[in-house]
Amino acid sequence: MSATEHAVMGPGVSRSPLERLSRGDLALLLGAVVVFGVLVYGAVSTQGFLSYGNFKAILASMGIIGIVAVGMSCITISGNLVSVTLGTTVVVTTMLFLAALTFGPVAAIVLTILAGAAVCALQGFLIGGFRANPIIVTIAFGTLQLGLAQRLTNQSTVYPPHDASFRFLAGTVFGLPLSIFVLIAITLALEFWLRRSRLGRESYLVGENLRAARASALRVTPVAVAAFALAGACAAVAGVLLGASQGNATLLTSETYTFQAIAAVLVGGIAITGGKGAIYRTVLGALFIAVVSDMLLLRGYSTGVQVLVRGLVVLAAVVIVQLLAKERA
Amino acid sequence: MSAALKRLRSLSPEVLSPVLFLLAMIGFFLIVPTSQGHPIGSYSIYSVLQTFGTYGLVALALGLTMIAGEFDLSTLGMFALGGMLAVKLGESSAALGIVLVVAIGALAGLIQGALIAFLRLNSMAVTLGGYITMIGLTGTLGHDKSVSYLNVDTAIKLDEPIAEIFSRHSLIVLAAFVLVALLMGFTRLGRAVRAVGGDRKTSRTVGVRVNLVLIGVFTLSGMLAGLAGGLNAYSLATAVTNPGVAPLVFAATAALIGGVTVAGGQGTAAGIAAGALAMSLLQASFGILASPIWVTEIVTGLLLVVAVLLTAPLIRDRIANARQAYESLRARRTAGGID
Amino acid sequence: MSTATSPERLRFQGVCKSYGAVRALADFSLTLRPGEIHALCGHNGAGKSTVVKILAGLVRPDEGQIEIDGAEALARSPQQAQRLGVALVDQEISLIDVLSVADNLMLGSADQPFLNRRRAARSRARDLLRRVGLDSLDPARPVSSLAMGERQLVEIARALGHDAGILILDEPTATLSEAEIGHVFDAVRSVSADGTAVLFVSHRLGEVMELCHSVTVLRDGQLVRTAQTTELDRAELIQLMLGHEPERALRREPPAEEGRGSVTIRGLAIPPRVPGLDLDVRPGEIVALAGQVGCGATDVIRALAGHSSRASGEVRVDGRRLRLGSPGVARAAGLAFLSNDRKSEGLFLGRSVGDNLVATRLKEMSSGGLVLERRVEPVAGRLAASIGLEERRRSAVSELSGGNQQKVFLGRLLEQPGTRLLLLDEPTRGVDVGGRADIHDLVRSAADAGVGVLFASTELDEIFDLADTIVTMFSGRVVAVARRTETSTHRVVSEMTHAPNDREAVA
């Protein structure tokens, strides 16, 4: 008896009409049909879309963003929302990499990745250790990184040393940019880490239910530190590749990387509340965004329109993911 | 003296924080530039208020959603979109432009608020999508370029000093603050917003119309951010396609040092005003000193780290526990003294 | 009641409510007259809270009629119930911590004005607070700064402010001190003198006898009897609540009496509720902390598990002193904790049964930071089998019934090397009858393997089914400690329902 009395705990929360109407499966099906239809129509009707050259262009455009995005996914899965300044880390590590090339390319790469991991690990420590809000902490550290970079560079463009040999990082393998192979390697490594390592598994648990994780004495702080450190390392790898392909670095446009990465995570269907999703889905999200942007580009739409469509896609993805989650619950 | 100290200690952090930060910044503003040979004049105060006028409403918009326990990232997007729309729609009449911008801001907020309330969506995710959409729309409208506002007279009029330290721009912003403060402080809406932010489940149980409150807050947030963007574009006579994250940094810092917590339920419009004023004083001081940007950025970043740590749950718990332990120790000592 | 002509304020006629196959309330009838203080008694699960929820508009009955002041009155929402003149003081305090007392008193009230006139609100707040004896409380203080008892009184003051025709008090005194209870009684008597009908739901029989005019006893969803309190004494009331005492088979041989406790607790103080507690748990012994909601049993369990930063006292596990206040330290010392809230503080609902079962023991299954599947598989399989969910190992926990979810939660604590004591807070809350028996079996077999068990429960059946030793608690203090074989349900109920010092109050 008491069982039932407890089972109907709480007040009868009124369900909104939208909640009752929308069958999650229907939404998914409808969404899939619409998306598929648009993609097929776009593919067929867009001049020059279905070509090997364009295929390579799409992959080239998603490589670096994809790397930042899979790093971002670690933060999201571990229940720490997102970093709203991971793009700043990308830009700042680009500068660091170009400047550090004086020590040779290998040392520069190692140094850059360590620095990116360290600056984000510190943020993870504040967030996991004191439950400080991730959004605010990352905003603060973004500002600090920018300030520091401006101090060190006097707000000028950073160029690598003349004799530096790093162009191999901007080269292609089998006709495809190196960044794509790096993205695949990182994705596999992170998938392995999340599924097989103890800390990775605990990330899912902590992300799913922080209170339960604390109550069962899971390692909440190390999980946050690890997630942010990995995100920082990914951002730094993106920074290295960006530096190599651009050959110089300025502090402009850092938020583009951040928000494109977050968009890929959300479009990939990873719940922002944490504990769910897989890294490869972020890659699919990034690919989807790259394909849509490419179509719009080929059809002559401006950057503004591309960003606008990306925003709408993110909104749609967020709504669909939530409807599906509700349906299962 | 000890009575004043006691009274100070009894103040809640939501009052204490803006007061202390504002006093500290006023002190900084009065002392540091002067000591470096840059005396403060009425123009300095004017420029403080101009900074306040530029970003203050973004802080208010973001702060209100934080009081309601949410986080509106799209304030940043609406700030940009508001500027672009004001320039495009206000070619003939600046006032009409502002009215339209506020209306569109309300609509954008309404849509996002409805999604968040009815679908129980995470506000970060929704407003992030909203932000990207708005930035995209801004770029689309401006064809990816900054657009100048040809009605230069408006710009001049808007920033013309009034009574030496004010301008129409800063007065409009102050009026908006007063309006929101009245709404939050003297109607039942303020209570409802704080209730929803403080404890959503209990609010529902005791009959607060949570969904309406959330939609209302996001609508108001959109209106304020749009207004801020429109006024800013008129002042500069330009609408830019992407303002960067500077307004968000300003807004978040102002809200947090203004006594708003990320957990929600705490903070007042007056507190946010004080926080925004403190930030404006800081920025103006660095402006007067002609410090390089990196100084402002590092100081703001550190300030934000301190503010967020002071409001972090685990640190708050520790402070509360230490306080309690201290109180009980003192009580025991007093009792022992009587024996 | 007093006169047959007095109109009825509230009338329940043949009300039924089922949750799935379980009948929570069958053919229930009740009448309340203006000015009447009527007690609703019965054990957990007897159907009391269903009655309360129906009245408060939180649950709709399947059948039956409800009339208020002679008119059909079925509330579909809390707001509607309020408009019908029903005010509820819930068991769980529903005040908003961050708001001031005055704001809380205004909140949710249907007649709050659009303009918030602070002075008017404060003077109204002072009036209401005076009625519950909180004359000196500043209405501007935030609720978060109040003590538990003060919060409960503010909650009651809010209900008084609704000027309701019917006031429901659901376990209003569980967290209050004697003096505070006196204030509540005064306030209840004064509103009833003004014509409000009061429904007083309580386990505290001494209070029922002292305050109420009449009493209705429920058992298993059925109305047992409605009577004047003058017609009954407490012993009869307990008899009505219990019914015929069922034969209780002794399910297991309790461990030998001798032997030192493996866990010894001396002077455990947990402000604000528990002043100091001594207790021993021997290896293999199952000890029940029996008491009503708010008696302090939950606080003791949570403090031992490291979830109370303000607990102090000496706790030793196998002679070694335990540092209180850290879940990690408690777990390392061999204390395994089952929270009473499996959804928010226990399970990872989106993960599979297998993942949940091994969630806290990944360390033993890892080598060099990697989880070894060959170590996980056998353990997850064995645990899933022992809780009878082998086939559902890969299902998400959110897809399971409440009972099965609870089994997963408990299963996670079982067979952990180094566990000395299971700390279970309401181990079968929200679990069906079948699930409950399975969970009890699991706990027994853990005890048979030599692990001590300390559990908090408000339910007699559970206490008598499971415990070797029963420790009854009331208002944060231990009332009695007895072997399960040497006490009776009657005695335990008596101990659970009134303070040790007023044992003779009602003969």
PDB file of N, CA and C in Angstrom, chain C residues 262-263 304 315-323 326-336 417-421:
ATOM      1  N   SER C 262      30.766  -4.303  16.035  1.00  0.00           N
ATOM      2  CA  SER C 262      31.794  -3.949  15.069  1.00  0.00           C
ATOM      3  C   SER C 262      31.721  -2.457  14.781  1.00  0.00           C
ATOM      4  N   VAL C 263      30.528  -1.905  14.971  1.00  0.00           N
ATOM      5  CA  VAL C 263      30.384  -0.460  14.830  1.00  0.00           C
ATOM      6  C   VAL C 263      29.838   0.076  16.150  1.00  0.00           C
ATOM      7  N   LEU C 304      26.221   9.039   9.523  1.00  0.00           N
ATOM      8  CA  LEU C 304      27.193   7.946   9.511  1.00  0.00           C
ATOM      9  C   LEU C 304      27.784   7.775   8.109  1.00  0.00           C
ATOM     10  N   VAL C 315      32.506   7.694  16.481  1.00  0.00           N
ATOM     11  CA  VAL C 315      32.024   6.508  15.778  1.00  0.00           C
ATOM     12  C   VAL C 315      33.244   5.646  15.484  1.00  0.00           C
ATOM     13  N   ARG C 316      33.179   4.397  15.903  1.00  0.00           N
ATOM     14  CA  ARG C 316      34.310   3.504  15.640  1.00  0.00           C
ATOM     15  C   ARG C 316      33.859   2.318  14.813  1.00  0.00           C
ATOM     16  N   VAL C 317      34.651   1.993  13.818  1.00  0.00           N
ATOM     17  CA  VAL C 317      34.390   0.816  13.002  1.00  0.00           C
ATOM     18  C   VAL C 317      35.549  -0.144  13.250  1.00  0.00           C
ATOM     19  N   ASP C 318      35.239  -1.308  13.827  1.00  0.00           N
ATOM     20  CA  ASP C 318      36.280  -2.254  14.223  1.00  0.00           C
ATOM     21  C   ASP C 318      37.353  -1.559  15.052  1.00  0.00           C
ATOM     22  N   GLY C 319      36.913  -0.681  15.921  1.00  0.00           N
ATOM     23  CA  GLY C 319      37.843  -0.025  16.830  1.00  0.00           C
ATOM     24  C   GLY C 319      38.505   1.214  16.265  1.00  0.00           C
ATOM     25  N   ARG C 320      38.428   1.388  14.947  1.00  0.00           N
ATOM     26  CA  ARG C 320      39.100   2.546  14.379  1.00  0.00           C
ATOM     27  C   ARG C 320      38.131   3.718  14.284  1.00  0.00           C
ATOM     28  N   ARG C 321      38.592   4.886  14.697  1.00  0.00           N
ATOM     29  CA  ARG C 321      37.724   6.059  14.741  1.00  0.00           C
ATOM     30  C   ARG C 321      37.436   6.560  13.333  1.00  0.00           C
ATOM     31  N   LEU C 322      36.185   6.886  13.082  1.00  0.00           N
ATOM     32  CA  LEU C 322      35.768   7.342  11.756  1.00  0.00           C
ATOM     33  C   LEU C 322      35.655   8.866  11.760  1.00  0.00           C
ATOM     34  N   ARG C 323      36.274   9.483  10.757  1.00  0.00           N
ATOM     35  CA  ARG C 323      36.088  10.935  10.609  1.00  0.00           C
ATOM     36  C   ARG C 323      34.754  11.171   9.920  1.00  0.00           C
ATOM     37  N   SER C 326      32.534  13.052   5.482  1.00  0.00           N
ATOM     38  CA  SER C 326      33.000  12.809   4.123  1.00  0.00           C
ATOM     39  C   SER C 326      32.485  11.460   3.625  1.00  0.00           C
ATOM     40  N   PRO C 327      31.700  11.468   2.556  1.00  0.00           N
ATOM     41  CA  PRO C 327      31.194  10.201   2.012  1.00  0.00           C
ATOM     42  C   PRO C 327      32.336   9.263   1.611  1.00  0.00           C
ATOM     43  N   GLY C 328      33.408   9.841   1.101  1.00  0.00           N
ATOM     44  CA  GLY C 328      34.532   9.017   0.668  1.00  0.00           C
ATOM     45  C   GLY C 328      35.178   8.278   1.836  1.00  0.00           C
ATOM     46  N   VAL C 329      35.362   8.995   2.942  1.00  0.00           N
ATOM     47  CA  VAL C 329      35.973   8.389   4.124  1.00  0.00           C
ATOM     48  C   VAL C 329      35.064   7.292   4.672  1.00  0.00           C
ATOM     49  N   ALA C 330      33.763   7.587   4.727  1.00  0.00           N
ATOM     50  CA  ALA C 330      32.820   6.600   5.257  1.00  0.00           C
ATOM     51  C   ALA C 330      32.859   5.335   4.405  1.00  0.00           C
ATOM     52  N   ARG C 331      32.898   5.508   3.119  1.00  0.00           N
ATOM     53  CA  ARG C 331      32.879   4.346   2.245  1.00  0.00           C
ATOM     54  C   ARG C 331      34.172   3.546   2.393  1.00  0.00           C
ATOM     55  N   ALA C 332      35.292   4.271   2.495  1.00  0.00           N
ATOM     56  CA  ALA C 332      36.571   3.573   2.646  1.00  0.00           C
ATOM     57  C   ALA C 332      36.608   2.794   3.951  1.00  0.00           C
ATOM     58  N   ALA C 333      35.877   3.273   4.969  1.00  0.00           N
ATOM     59  CA  ALA C 333      35.851   2.576   6.251  1.00  0.00           C
ATOM     60  C   ALA C 333      34.906   1.382   6.225  1.00  0.00           C
ATOM     61  N   GLY C 334      34.207   1.183   5.103  1.00  0.00           N
ATOM     62  CA  GLY C 334      33.339   0.008   4.995  1.00  0.00           C
ATOM     63  C   GLY C 334      31.884   0.286   5.288  1.00  0.00           C
ATOM     64  N   LEU C 335      31.470   1.553   5.255  1.00  0.00           N
ATOM     65  CA  LEU C 335      30.064   1.876   5.454  1.00  0.00           C
ATOM     66  C   LEU C 335      29.418   2.114   4.085  1.00  0.00           C
ATOM     67  N   ALA C 336      28.456   1.297   3.725  1.00  0.00           N
ATOM     68  CA  ALA C 336      27.788   1.432   2.424  1.00  0.00           C
ATOM     69  C   ALA C 336      26.412   2.035   2.641  1.00  0.00           C
ATOM     70  N   PRO C 417      33.871  -6.102  -1.120  1.00  0.00           N
ATOM     71  CA  PRO C 417      34.861  -6.496  -0.127  1.00  0.00           C
ATOM     72  C   PRO C 417      35.097  -5.332   0.831  1.00  0.00           C
ATOM     73  N   GLY C 418      35.223  -5.641   2.117  1.00  0.00           N
ATOM     74  CA  GLY C 418      35.523  -4.602   3.102  1.00  0.00           C
ATOM     75  C   GLY C 418      34.308  -3.923   3.683  1.00  0.00           C
ATOM     76  N   THR C 419      33.088  -4.277   3.238  1.00  0.00           N
ATOM     77  CA  THR C 419      31.906  -3.637   3.807  1.00  0.00           C
ATOM     78  C   THR C 419      31.650  -4.172   5.202  1.00  0.00           C
ATOM     79  N   ARG C 420      31.529  -3.272   6.164  1.00  0.00           N
ATOM     80  CA  ARG C 420      31.270  -3.667   7.556  1.00  0.00           C
ATOM     81  C   ARG C 420      29.823  -3.414   7.918  1.00  0.00           C
ATOM     82  N   LEU C 421      29.230  -2.367   7.325  1.00  0.00           N
ATOM     83  CA  LEU C 421      27.888  -1.981   7.761  1.00  0.00           C
ATOM     84  C   LEU C 421      27.108  -1.411   6.574  1.00  0.00           C
TER      85      LEU C 421
END
